[in-house]
Coordinates of C-alpha atoms in Angstrom, one line a residue:
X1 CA 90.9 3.3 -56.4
X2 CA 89.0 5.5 -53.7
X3 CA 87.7 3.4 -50.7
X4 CA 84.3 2.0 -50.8
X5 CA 81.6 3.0 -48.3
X6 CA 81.7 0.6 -46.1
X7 CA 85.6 0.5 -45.7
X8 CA 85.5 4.3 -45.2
X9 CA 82.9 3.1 -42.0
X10 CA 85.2 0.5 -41.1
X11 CA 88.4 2.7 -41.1
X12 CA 86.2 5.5 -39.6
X13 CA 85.1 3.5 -36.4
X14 CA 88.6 3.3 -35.3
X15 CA 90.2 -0.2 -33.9
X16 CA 88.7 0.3 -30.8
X17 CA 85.4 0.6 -31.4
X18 CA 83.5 -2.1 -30.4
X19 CA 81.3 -3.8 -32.5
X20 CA 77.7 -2.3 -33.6
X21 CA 75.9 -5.4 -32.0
X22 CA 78.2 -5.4 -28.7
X23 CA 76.9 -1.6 -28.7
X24 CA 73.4 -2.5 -29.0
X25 CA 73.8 -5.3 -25.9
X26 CA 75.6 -2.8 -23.7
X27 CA 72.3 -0.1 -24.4
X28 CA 69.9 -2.8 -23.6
X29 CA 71.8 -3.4 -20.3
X30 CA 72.5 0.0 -19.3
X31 CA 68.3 0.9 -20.3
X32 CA 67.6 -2.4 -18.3
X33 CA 68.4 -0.9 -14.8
X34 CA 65.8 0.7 -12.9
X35 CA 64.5 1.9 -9.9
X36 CA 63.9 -0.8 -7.5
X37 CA 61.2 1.3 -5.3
X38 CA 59.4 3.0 -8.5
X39 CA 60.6 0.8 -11.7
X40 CA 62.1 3.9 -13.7
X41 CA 65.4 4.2 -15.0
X42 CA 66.5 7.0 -12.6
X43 CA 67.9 10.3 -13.1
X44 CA 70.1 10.3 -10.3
X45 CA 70.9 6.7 -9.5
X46 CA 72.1 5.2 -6.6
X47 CA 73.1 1.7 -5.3
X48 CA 73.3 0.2 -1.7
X49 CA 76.6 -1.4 -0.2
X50 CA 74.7 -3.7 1.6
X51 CA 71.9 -5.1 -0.9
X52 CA 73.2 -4.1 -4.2
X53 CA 70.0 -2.4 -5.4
X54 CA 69.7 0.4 -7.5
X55 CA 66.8 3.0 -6.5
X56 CA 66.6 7.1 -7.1
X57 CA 68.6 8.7 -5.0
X58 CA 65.6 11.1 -4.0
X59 CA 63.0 8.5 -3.2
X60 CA 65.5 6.3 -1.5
X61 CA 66.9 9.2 0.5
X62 CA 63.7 9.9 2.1
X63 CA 62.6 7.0 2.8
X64 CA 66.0 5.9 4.7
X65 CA 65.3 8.9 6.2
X66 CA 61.8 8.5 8.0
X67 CA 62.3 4.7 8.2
X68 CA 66.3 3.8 8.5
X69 CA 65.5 0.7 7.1
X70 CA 66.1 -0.6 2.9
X71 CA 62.7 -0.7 1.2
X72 CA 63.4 -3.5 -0.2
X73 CA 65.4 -5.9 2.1
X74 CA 64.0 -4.0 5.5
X75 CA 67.7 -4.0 7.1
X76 CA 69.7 -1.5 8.7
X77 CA 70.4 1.2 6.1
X78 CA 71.7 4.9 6.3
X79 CA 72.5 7.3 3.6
X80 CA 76.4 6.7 4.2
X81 CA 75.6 3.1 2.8
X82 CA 74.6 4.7 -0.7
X83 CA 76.8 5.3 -3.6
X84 CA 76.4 7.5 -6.4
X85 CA 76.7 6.0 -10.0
X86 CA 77.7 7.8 -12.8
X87 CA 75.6 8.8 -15.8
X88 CA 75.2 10.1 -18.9
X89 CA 72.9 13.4 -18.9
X90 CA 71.7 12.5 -22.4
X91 CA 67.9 12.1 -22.4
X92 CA 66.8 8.7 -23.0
X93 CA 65.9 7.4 -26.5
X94 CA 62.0 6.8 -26.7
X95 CA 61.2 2.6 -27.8
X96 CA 60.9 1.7 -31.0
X97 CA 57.9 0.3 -31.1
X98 CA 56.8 3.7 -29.6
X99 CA 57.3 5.9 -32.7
X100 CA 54.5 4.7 -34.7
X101 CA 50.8 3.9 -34.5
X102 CA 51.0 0.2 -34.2
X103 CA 53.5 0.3 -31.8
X104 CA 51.2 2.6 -29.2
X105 CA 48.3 0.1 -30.0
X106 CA 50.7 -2.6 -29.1
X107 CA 51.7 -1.1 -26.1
X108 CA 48.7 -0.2 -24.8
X109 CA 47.0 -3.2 -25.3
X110 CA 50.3 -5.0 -23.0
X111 CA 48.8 -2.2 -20.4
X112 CA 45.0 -2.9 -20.6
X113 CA 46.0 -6.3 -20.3
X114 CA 48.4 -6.3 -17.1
X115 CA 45.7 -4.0 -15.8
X116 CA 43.2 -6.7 -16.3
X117 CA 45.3 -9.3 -15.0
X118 CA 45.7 -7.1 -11.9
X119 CA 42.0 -6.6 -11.3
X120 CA 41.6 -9.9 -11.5
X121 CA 44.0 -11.0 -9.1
X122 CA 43.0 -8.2 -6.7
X123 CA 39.6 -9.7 -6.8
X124 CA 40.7 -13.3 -5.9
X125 CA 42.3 -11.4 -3.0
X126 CA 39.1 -10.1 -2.0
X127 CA 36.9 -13.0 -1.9
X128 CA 39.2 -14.8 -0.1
X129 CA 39.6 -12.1 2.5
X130 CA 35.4 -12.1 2.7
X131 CA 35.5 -15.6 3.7
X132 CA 38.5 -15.4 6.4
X133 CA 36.3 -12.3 8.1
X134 CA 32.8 -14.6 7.7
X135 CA 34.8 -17.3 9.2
X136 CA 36.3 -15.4 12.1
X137 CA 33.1 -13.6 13.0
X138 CA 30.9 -17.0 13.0
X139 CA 34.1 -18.2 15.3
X140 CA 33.6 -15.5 17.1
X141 CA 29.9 -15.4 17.7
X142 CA 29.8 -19.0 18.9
X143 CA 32.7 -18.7 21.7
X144 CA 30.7 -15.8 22.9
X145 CA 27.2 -18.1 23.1
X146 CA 29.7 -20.5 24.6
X147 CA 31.4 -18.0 27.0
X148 CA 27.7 -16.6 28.0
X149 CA 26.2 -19.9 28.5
X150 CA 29.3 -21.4 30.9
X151 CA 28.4 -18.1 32.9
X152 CA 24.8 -18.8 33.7
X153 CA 26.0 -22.5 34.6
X154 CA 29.0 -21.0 36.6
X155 CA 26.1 -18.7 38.0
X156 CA 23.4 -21.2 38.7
X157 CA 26.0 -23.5 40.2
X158 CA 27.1 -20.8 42.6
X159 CA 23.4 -20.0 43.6
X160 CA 22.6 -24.0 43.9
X161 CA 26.1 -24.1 46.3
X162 CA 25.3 -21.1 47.9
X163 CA 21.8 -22.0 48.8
X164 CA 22.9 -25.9 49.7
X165 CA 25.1 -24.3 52.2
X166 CA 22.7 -22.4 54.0
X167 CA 19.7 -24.8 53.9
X168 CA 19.2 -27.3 56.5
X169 CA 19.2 -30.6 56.2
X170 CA 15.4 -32.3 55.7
X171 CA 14.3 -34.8 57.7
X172 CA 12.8 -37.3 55.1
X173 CA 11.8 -40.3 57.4
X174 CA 7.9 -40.7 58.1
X175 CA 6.5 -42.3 61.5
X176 CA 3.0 -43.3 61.3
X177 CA 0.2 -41.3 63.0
X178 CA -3.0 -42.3 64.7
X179 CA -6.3 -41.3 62.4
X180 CA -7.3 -38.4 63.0
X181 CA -10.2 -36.9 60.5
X182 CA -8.6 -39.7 57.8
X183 CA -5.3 -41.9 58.1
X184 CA -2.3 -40.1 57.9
X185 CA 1.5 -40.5 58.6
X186 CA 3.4 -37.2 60.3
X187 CA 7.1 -36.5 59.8
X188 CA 8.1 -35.8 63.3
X189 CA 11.3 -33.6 61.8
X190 CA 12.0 -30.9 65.5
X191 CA 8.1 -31.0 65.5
X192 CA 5.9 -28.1 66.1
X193 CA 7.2 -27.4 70.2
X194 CA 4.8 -26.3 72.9
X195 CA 7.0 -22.9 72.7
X196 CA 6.1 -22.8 68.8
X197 CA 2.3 -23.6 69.5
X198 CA 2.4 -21.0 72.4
X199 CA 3.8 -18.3 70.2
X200 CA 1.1 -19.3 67.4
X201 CA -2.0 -19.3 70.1
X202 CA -1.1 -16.0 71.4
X203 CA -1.1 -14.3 68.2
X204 CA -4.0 -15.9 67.3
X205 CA -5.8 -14.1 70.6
X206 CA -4.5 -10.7 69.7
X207 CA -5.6 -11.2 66.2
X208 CA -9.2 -12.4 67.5
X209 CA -9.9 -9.8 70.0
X210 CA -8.6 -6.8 68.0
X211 CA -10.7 -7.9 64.6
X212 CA -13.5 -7.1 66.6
X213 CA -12.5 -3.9 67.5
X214 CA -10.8 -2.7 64.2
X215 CA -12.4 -0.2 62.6
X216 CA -12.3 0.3 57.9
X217 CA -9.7 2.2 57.6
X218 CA -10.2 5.7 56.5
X219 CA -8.3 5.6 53.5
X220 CA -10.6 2.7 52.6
X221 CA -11.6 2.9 48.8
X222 CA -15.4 3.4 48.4
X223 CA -17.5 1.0 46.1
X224 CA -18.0 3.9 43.9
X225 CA -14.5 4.3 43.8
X226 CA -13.0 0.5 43.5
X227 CA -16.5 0.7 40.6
X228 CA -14.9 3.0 38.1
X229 CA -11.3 1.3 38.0
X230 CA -9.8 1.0 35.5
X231 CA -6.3 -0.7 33.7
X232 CA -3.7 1.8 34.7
X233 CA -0.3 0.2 33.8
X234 CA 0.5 -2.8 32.5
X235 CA 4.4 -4.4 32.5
X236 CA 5.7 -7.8 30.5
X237 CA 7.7 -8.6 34.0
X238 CA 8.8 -12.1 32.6
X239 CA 9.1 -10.6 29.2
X240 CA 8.1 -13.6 26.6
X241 CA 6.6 -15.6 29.3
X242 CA 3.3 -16.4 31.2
X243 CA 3.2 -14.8 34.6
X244 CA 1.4 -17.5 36.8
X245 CA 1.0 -15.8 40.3
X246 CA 1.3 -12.7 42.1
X247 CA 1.5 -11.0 45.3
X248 CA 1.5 -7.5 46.7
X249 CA 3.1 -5.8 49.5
X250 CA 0.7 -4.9 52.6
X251 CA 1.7 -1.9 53.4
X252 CA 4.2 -0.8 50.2
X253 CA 1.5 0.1 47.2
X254 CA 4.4 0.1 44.9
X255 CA 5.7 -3.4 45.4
X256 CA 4.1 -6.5 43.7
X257 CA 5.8 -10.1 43.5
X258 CA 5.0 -12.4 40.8
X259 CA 6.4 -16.0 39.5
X260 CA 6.4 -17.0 35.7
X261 CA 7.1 -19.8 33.4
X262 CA 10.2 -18.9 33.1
X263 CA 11.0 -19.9 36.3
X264 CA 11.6 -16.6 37.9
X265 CA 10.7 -14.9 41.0
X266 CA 10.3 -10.7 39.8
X267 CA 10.1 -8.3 42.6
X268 CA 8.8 -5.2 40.6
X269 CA 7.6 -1.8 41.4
X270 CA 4.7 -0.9 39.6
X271 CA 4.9 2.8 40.6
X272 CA 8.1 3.6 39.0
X273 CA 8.0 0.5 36.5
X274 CA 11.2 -0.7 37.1
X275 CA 12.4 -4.2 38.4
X276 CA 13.8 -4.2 41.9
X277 CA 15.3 -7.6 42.2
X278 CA 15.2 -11.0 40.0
X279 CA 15.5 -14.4 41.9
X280 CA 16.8 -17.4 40.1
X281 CA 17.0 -20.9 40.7
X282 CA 13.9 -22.9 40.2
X283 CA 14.3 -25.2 37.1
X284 CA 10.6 -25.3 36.1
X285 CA 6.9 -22.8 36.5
X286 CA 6.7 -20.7 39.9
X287 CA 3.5 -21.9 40.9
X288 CA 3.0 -19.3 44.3
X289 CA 4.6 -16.4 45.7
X290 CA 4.7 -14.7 48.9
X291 CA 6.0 -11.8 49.8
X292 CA 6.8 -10.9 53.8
X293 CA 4.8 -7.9 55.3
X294 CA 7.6 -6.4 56.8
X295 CA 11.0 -8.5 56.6
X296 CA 11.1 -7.6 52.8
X297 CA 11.9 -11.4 52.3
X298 CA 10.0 -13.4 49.6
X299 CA 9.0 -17.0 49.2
X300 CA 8.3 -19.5 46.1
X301 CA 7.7 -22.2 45.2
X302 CA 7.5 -24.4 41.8
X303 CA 6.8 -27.6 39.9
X304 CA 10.8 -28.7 40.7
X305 CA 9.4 -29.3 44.0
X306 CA 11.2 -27.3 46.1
X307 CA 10.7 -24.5 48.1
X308 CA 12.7 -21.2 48.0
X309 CA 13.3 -18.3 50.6
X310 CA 15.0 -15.2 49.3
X311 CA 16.8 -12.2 50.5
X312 CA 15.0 -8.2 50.0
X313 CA 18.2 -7.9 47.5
X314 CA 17.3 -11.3 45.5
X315 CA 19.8 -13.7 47.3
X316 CA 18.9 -16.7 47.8
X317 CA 18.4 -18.1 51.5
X318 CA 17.1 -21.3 51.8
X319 CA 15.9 -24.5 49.2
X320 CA 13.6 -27.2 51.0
X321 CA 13.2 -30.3 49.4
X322 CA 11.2 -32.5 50.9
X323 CA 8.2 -33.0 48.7
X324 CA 8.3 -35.4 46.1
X325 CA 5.5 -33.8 43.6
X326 CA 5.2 -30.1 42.1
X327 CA 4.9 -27.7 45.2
X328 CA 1.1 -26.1 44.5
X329 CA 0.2 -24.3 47.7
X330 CA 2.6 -22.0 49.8
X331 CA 0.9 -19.5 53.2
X332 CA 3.1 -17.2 55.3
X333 CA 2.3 -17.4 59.0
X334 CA 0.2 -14.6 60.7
X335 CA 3.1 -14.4 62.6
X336 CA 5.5 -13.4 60.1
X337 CA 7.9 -16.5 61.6
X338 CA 6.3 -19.8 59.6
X339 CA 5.6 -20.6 56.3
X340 CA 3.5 -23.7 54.7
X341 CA 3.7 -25.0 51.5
X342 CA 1.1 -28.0 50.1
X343 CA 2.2 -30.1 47.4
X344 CA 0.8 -33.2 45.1
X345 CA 2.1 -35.6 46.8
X346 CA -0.8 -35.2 49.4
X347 CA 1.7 -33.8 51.7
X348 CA 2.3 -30.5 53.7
X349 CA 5.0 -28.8 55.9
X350 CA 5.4 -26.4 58.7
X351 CA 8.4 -24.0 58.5
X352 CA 10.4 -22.4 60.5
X353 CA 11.9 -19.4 59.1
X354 CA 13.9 -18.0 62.0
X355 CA 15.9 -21.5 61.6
X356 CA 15.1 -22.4 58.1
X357 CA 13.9 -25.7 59.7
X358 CA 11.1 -27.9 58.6
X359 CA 9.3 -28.4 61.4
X360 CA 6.6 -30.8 60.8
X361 CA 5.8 -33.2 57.6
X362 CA 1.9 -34.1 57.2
X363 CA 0.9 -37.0 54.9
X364 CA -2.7 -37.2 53.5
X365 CA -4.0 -39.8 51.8
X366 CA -6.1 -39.2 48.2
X367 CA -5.6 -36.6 46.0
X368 CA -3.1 -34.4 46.1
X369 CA -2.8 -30.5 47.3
X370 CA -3.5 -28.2 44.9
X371 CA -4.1 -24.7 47.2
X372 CA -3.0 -24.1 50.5
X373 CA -3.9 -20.8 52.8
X374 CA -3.2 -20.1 56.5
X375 CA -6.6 -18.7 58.4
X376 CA -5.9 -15.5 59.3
X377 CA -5.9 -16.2 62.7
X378 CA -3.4 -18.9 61.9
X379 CA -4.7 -21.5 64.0
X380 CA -6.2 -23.9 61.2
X381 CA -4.9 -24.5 57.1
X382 CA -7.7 -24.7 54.3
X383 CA -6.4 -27.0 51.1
X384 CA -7.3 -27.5 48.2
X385 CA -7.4 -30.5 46.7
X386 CA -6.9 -32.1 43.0
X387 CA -10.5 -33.7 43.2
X388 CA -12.1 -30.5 44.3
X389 CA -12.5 -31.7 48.1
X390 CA -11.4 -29.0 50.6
X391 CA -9.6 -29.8 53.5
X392 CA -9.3 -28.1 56.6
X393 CA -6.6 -28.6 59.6
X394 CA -5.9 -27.8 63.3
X395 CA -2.0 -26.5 62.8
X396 CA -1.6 -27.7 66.9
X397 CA -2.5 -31.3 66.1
X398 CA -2.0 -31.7 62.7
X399 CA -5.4 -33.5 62.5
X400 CA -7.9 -33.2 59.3
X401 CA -10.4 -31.5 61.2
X402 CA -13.2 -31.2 58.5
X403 CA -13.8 -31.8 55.0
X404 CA -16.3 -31.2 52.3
X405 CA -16.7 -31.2 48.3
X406 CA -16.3 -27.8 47.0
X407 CA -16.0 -28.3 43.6
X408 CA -16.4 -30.6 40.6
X409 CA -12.8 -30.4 39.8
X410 CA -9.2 -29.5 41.3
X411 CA -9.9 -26.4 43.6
X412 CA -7.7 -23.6 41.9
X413 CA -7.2 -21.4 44.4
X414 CA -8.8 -20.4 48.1
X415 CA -8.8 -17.9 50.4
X416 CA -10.0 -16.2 53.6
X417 CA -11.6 -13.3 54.7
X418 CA -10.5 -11.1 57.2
X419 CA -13.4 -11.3 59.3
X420 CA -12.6 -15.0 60.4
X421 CA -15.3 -16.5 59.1
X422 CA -15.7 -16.5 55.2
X423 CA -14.2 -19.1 52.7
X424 CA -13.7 -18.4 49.2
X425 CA -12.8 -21.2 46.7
X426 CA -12.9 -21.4 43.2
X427 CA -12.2 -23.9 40.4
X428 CA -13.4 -24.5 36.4
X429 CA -17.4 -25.0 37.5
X430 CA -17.2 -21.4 39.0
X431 CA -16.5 -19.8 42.3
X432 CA -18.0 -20.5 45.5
X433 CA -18.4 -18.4 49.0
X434 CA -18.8 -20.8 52.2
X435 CA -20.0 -19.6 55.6
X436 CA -16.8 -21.6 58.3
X437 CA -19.8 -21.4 61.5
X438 CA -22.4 -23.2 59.2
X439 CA -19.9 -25.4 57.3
X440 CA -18.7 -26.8 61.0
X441 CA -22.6 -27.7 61.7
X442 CA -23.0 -29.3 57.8
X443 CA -19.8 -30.9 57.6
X444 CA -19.0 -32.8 54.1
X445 CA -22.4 -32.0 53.4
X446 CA -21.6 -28.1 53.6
X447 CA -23.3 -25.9 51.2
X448 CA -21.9 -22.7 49.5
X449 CA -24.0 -19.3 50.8
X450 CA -23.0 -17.9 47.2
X451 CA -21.8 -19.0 43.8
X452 CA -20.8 -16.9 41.1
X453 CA -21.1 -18.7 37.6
X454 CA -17.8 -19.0 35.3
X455 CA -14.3 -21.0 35.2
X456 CA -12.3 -18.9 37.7
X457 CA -8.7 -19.1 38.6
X458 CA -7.9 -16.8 41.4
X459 CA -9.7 -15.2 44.4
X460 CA -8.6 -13.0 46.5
X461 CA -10.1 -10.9 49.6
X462 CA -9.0 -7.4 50.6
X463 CA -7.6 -6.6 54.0
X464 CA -10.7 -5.2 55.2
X465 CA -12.9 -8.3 54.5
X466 CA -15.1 -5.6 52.2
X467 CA -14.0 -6.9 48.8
X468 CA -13.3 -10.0 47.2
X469 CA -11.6 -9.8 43.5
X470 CA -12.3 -12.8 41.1
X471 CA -10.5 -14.2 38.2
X472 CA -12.6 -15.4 35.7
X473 CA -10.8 -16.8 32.6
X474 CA -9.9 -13.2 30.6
X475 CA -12.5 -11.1 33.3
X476 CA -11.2 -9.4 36.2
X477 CA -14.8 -9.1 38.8
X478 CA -14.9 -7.6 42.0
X479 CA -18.0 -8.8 44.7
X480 CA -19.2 -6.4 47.8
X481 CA -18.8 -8.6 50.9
X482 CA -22.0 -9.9 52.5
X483 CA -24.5 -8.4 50.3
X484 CA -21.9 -10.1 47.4
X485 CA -23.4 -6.8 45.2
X486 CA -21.2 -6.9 41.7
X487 CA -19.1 -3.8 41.9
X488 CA -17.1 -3.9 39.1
X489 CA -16.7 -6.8 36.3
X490 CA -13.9 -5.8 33.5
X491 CA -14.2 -8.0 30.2
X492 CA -11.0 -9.0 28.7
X493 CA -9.2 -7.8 31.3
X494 CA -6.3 -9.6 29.9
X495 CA -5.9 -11.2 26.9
X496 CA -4.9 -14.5 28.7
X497 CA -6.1 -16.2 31.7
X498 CA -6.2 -13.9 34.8
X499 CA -3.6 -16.5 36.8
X500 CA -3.5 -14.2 40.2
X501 CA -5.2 -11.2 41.8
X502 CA -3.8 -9.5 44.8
X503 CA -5.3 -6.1 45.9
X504 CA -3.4 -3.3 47.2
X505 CA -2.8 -1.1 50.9
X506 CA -6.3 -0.1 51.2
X507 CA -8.5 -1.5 48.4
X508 CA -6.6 0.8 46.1
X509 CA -5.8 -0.6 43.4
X510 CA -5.8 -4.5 42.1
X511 CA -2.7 -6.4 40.6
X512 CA -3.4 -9.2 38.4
X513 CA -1.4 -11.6 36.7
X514 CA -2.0 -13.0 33.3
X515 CA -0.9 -15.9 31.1
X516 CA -0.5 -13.2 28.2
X517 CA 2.5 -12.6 29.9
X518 CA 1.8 -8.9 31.4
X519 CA 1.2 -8.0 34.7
X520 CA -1.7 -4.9 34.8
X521 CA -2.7 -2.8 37.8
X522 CA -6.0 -1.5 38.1
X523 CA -7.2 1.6 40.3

């Protein structure tokens, strides 16, 4: 009988032909290898010595080449440390389930699906690499408030060191005092020497005898002139805070000094608009400021009590401490070589800045100092006092040597005119002009020779005696001297309370300071 079919396969595959389902197993093997860098069966395969993976031999090539590394493992590897496997040429079969319709669907649902599943982990990535930056950033942004605010204490301790080591030490007993114009006790500290009082009386004689013979200066502005000014500049100097006082230089035009709530001394230039020098140290409002004639060196003082000298550059020099209320009043010395500062502890002290020394301690009895201003002659000190009495003393004895009710309320600021004799003062019920020669005769029954009607804050005389420049609430007014003819009266001149007027070299131009936070110059 002729073979069957099957036996004619059986005798055709030969002995050694293995099986048709080992044949099938060894396929799946052979089609299971692939590229470990691109996940393709490769062309031209390759294996590594050291790892044992397979890769293309072109893509692994170059990238041993530019790296000298295994992509996979990251060790040592060179292209001696790749062998060549061997092949077949013969084109591989396409899938099964890729030769028909449902197959590709199939397939190409598996890929919209692992592309899904991809997506979706890439987003998880994502988020959770948002909220590692947010975190970092907030950690960031709080060392750096912590870093900047351990520098200003690291600053301000310096400064505080700084100025303790230069400061002398204040003599804080008291030694009671005869009455003199009122019971008083006097702080003995060096005390004011007979070479001190010498110094102060001699200037006082050239001050005396050459007011008579000064003549206006030519450069003088005219009451037309000072009339017809108007608000020229205006600079936030403490930025978001009120500015409480001012100063201006007496012979510099461009230099103003002013004190704020912010509890910082601001030398600025108003010509160029620029500031020259901050000083830093108070811990509470600047209530005065003076700036030196011709030393360049400025003074404060504030509601921490103390008293502060500074440097032209902004360093500070020396921190007095003696007062045990808010410091209110502060004078420089005709001399240029003593400063006074009132406080509301009813007290006030004598200076001296060539030592940094306090000199002399007064204590007063009732209320306590709210203004203090040297005479220009320097021989007596007017105060102003928290019940709106005014005080005036002989600086050689330290005596009250008159007193008299000015106002109705604290007196807010005072100050004297040039020509010896005039007295300006000014609280809430208005501002008030007193005559010194008829005051002396009238004693505490001394009436004003003019009054100008509203709340006022700040009063301030130019050099010449020929001005006087009032701040009253929001108004900025200026009065001709003697005949006290209005020359100029700006409404709103700030949006605030005027807190401080200072006039300029020569009447020409007037600095005020404002509790709207801006300091505005007028010329």
């Amino acid at each position: 009988c002729p073979p069957t079919r099957g036996a004619r396969a059986r005798r055709g595959r030969g002995r050694s032909d293995p099986p048709p389902s080992e044949k099938e197993d060894r396929s799946s093997r052979m089609s299971g290898l692939v590229c470990a860098m691109s996940g393709e069966t490769p062309l031209d395969p390759v294996v590594s010595v050291k790892s044992g993976n397979l890769f293309e031999k072109g893509l692994v090539t170059k990238y041993v080449q530019e790296s000298g590394t295994c992509p996979v493992t990251g060790e040592p590897l060179s292209l001696d440390d790749l062998v060549s496997v061997k092949s077949s040429s013969t084109a591989k079969p396409r899938a099964t389930n890729a030769t028909s319709l449902p197959g590709m669907f199939s397939a190409f649902q598996a890929e919209w699906d692992a592309l899904v599943l991809e997506s979706f982990e890439l987003r998880k990535v994502l988020d959770k690499t948002r909220q590692e930056l947010s975190h970092a950033l907030y950690q960031h942004d709080a060392a750096c408030r912590v870093i900047a605010k351990l520098i200003k204490e690291r600053d301000q301790a310096r400064a505080d060191l700084a100025s303790a080591a230069a400061a002398p030490a204040a003599a804080p007993a008291t030694a009671p005092a005869a009455a003199g114009g009122g019971a008083m006790d006097v702080d003995d500290g060096e005390g004011i020497s007979e070479a001190v009082m010498a110094k102060i009386t001699e200037k006082a004689g050239t001050l005396s005898k050459g007011r008579k013979k000064r003549e206006p200066s030519a450069a003088l502005a005219g009451a037309e002139a000072v009339g017809g000014y108007k608000e020229t500049k205006s600079f936030p100097v403490h930025l978001s805070n009120a500015v409480t006082c001012i100063d201006a230089h007496k012979t510099n035009a461009s230099l103003v000094l002013t004190g704020g709530a912010d509890n910082k001394v601001v030398l600025f230039n108003v010509a160029t608009g620029q500031q020259q020098a901050k000083m830093e140290g108070h811990t509470k409002a600047i209530n005065r400021v003076v700036l030196h004639p011709t030393a360049g060196t400025s003074f404060s003082c504030s509601a921490d009590k103390t008293v502060r000298s500074w440097a032209p550059d902004g360093a500070a020099q020396h921190v007095w401490k003696g007062h045990k209320k808010d410091v209110t009043g502060l004078s420089l010395h005709a001399t240029g070589d003593y400063l006074v500062s009132a406080s509301m502890d009813s007290s006030w002290s004598f200076y001296d800045l060539s030592t940094g020394v306090c000199r002399r301690t007064v204590q007063g009895e009732g209320a306590g100092f709210s203004v203090a201003t040297f005479h220009p002659d320097g021989l007596i000190l007017g105060t102003g006092l928290a019940d709106g009495t005014v005080a005036v003393w002989d600086v050689k004895s330290q005596a009250n040597a008159l007193s008299f009710a000015a106002h109705k309320d604290a007196v807010l600021s005072l100050a004297f005119s040039e020509n010896g004799y005039t007295l300006a003062t000014c609280g809430k019920d208005g501002t008030n002009v007193w005559d010194l020669r008829k005051v002396a005769k009238q004693g505490a029954d001394a009436a004003a020779v003019k009054t100008f009607a509203g709340a006022a804050q700040a009063v301030s005389f130019d050099f010449s005696g020929t001005y006087v420049a009032v701040g009253q609430d929001k108004d900025l007014s200026v009065f001709m001297c003697k005949t006290w003819a209005d020359v100029l009266h700006l409404k709103g001149a700030h949006k605030g309370a005027v807190a401080g007027v200072a006039w300029g070299p020569d009447a020409q131009f007037v600095a005020t300071a404002g509790k709207d936070k801006c300091v505005k110059v007028f010329q």
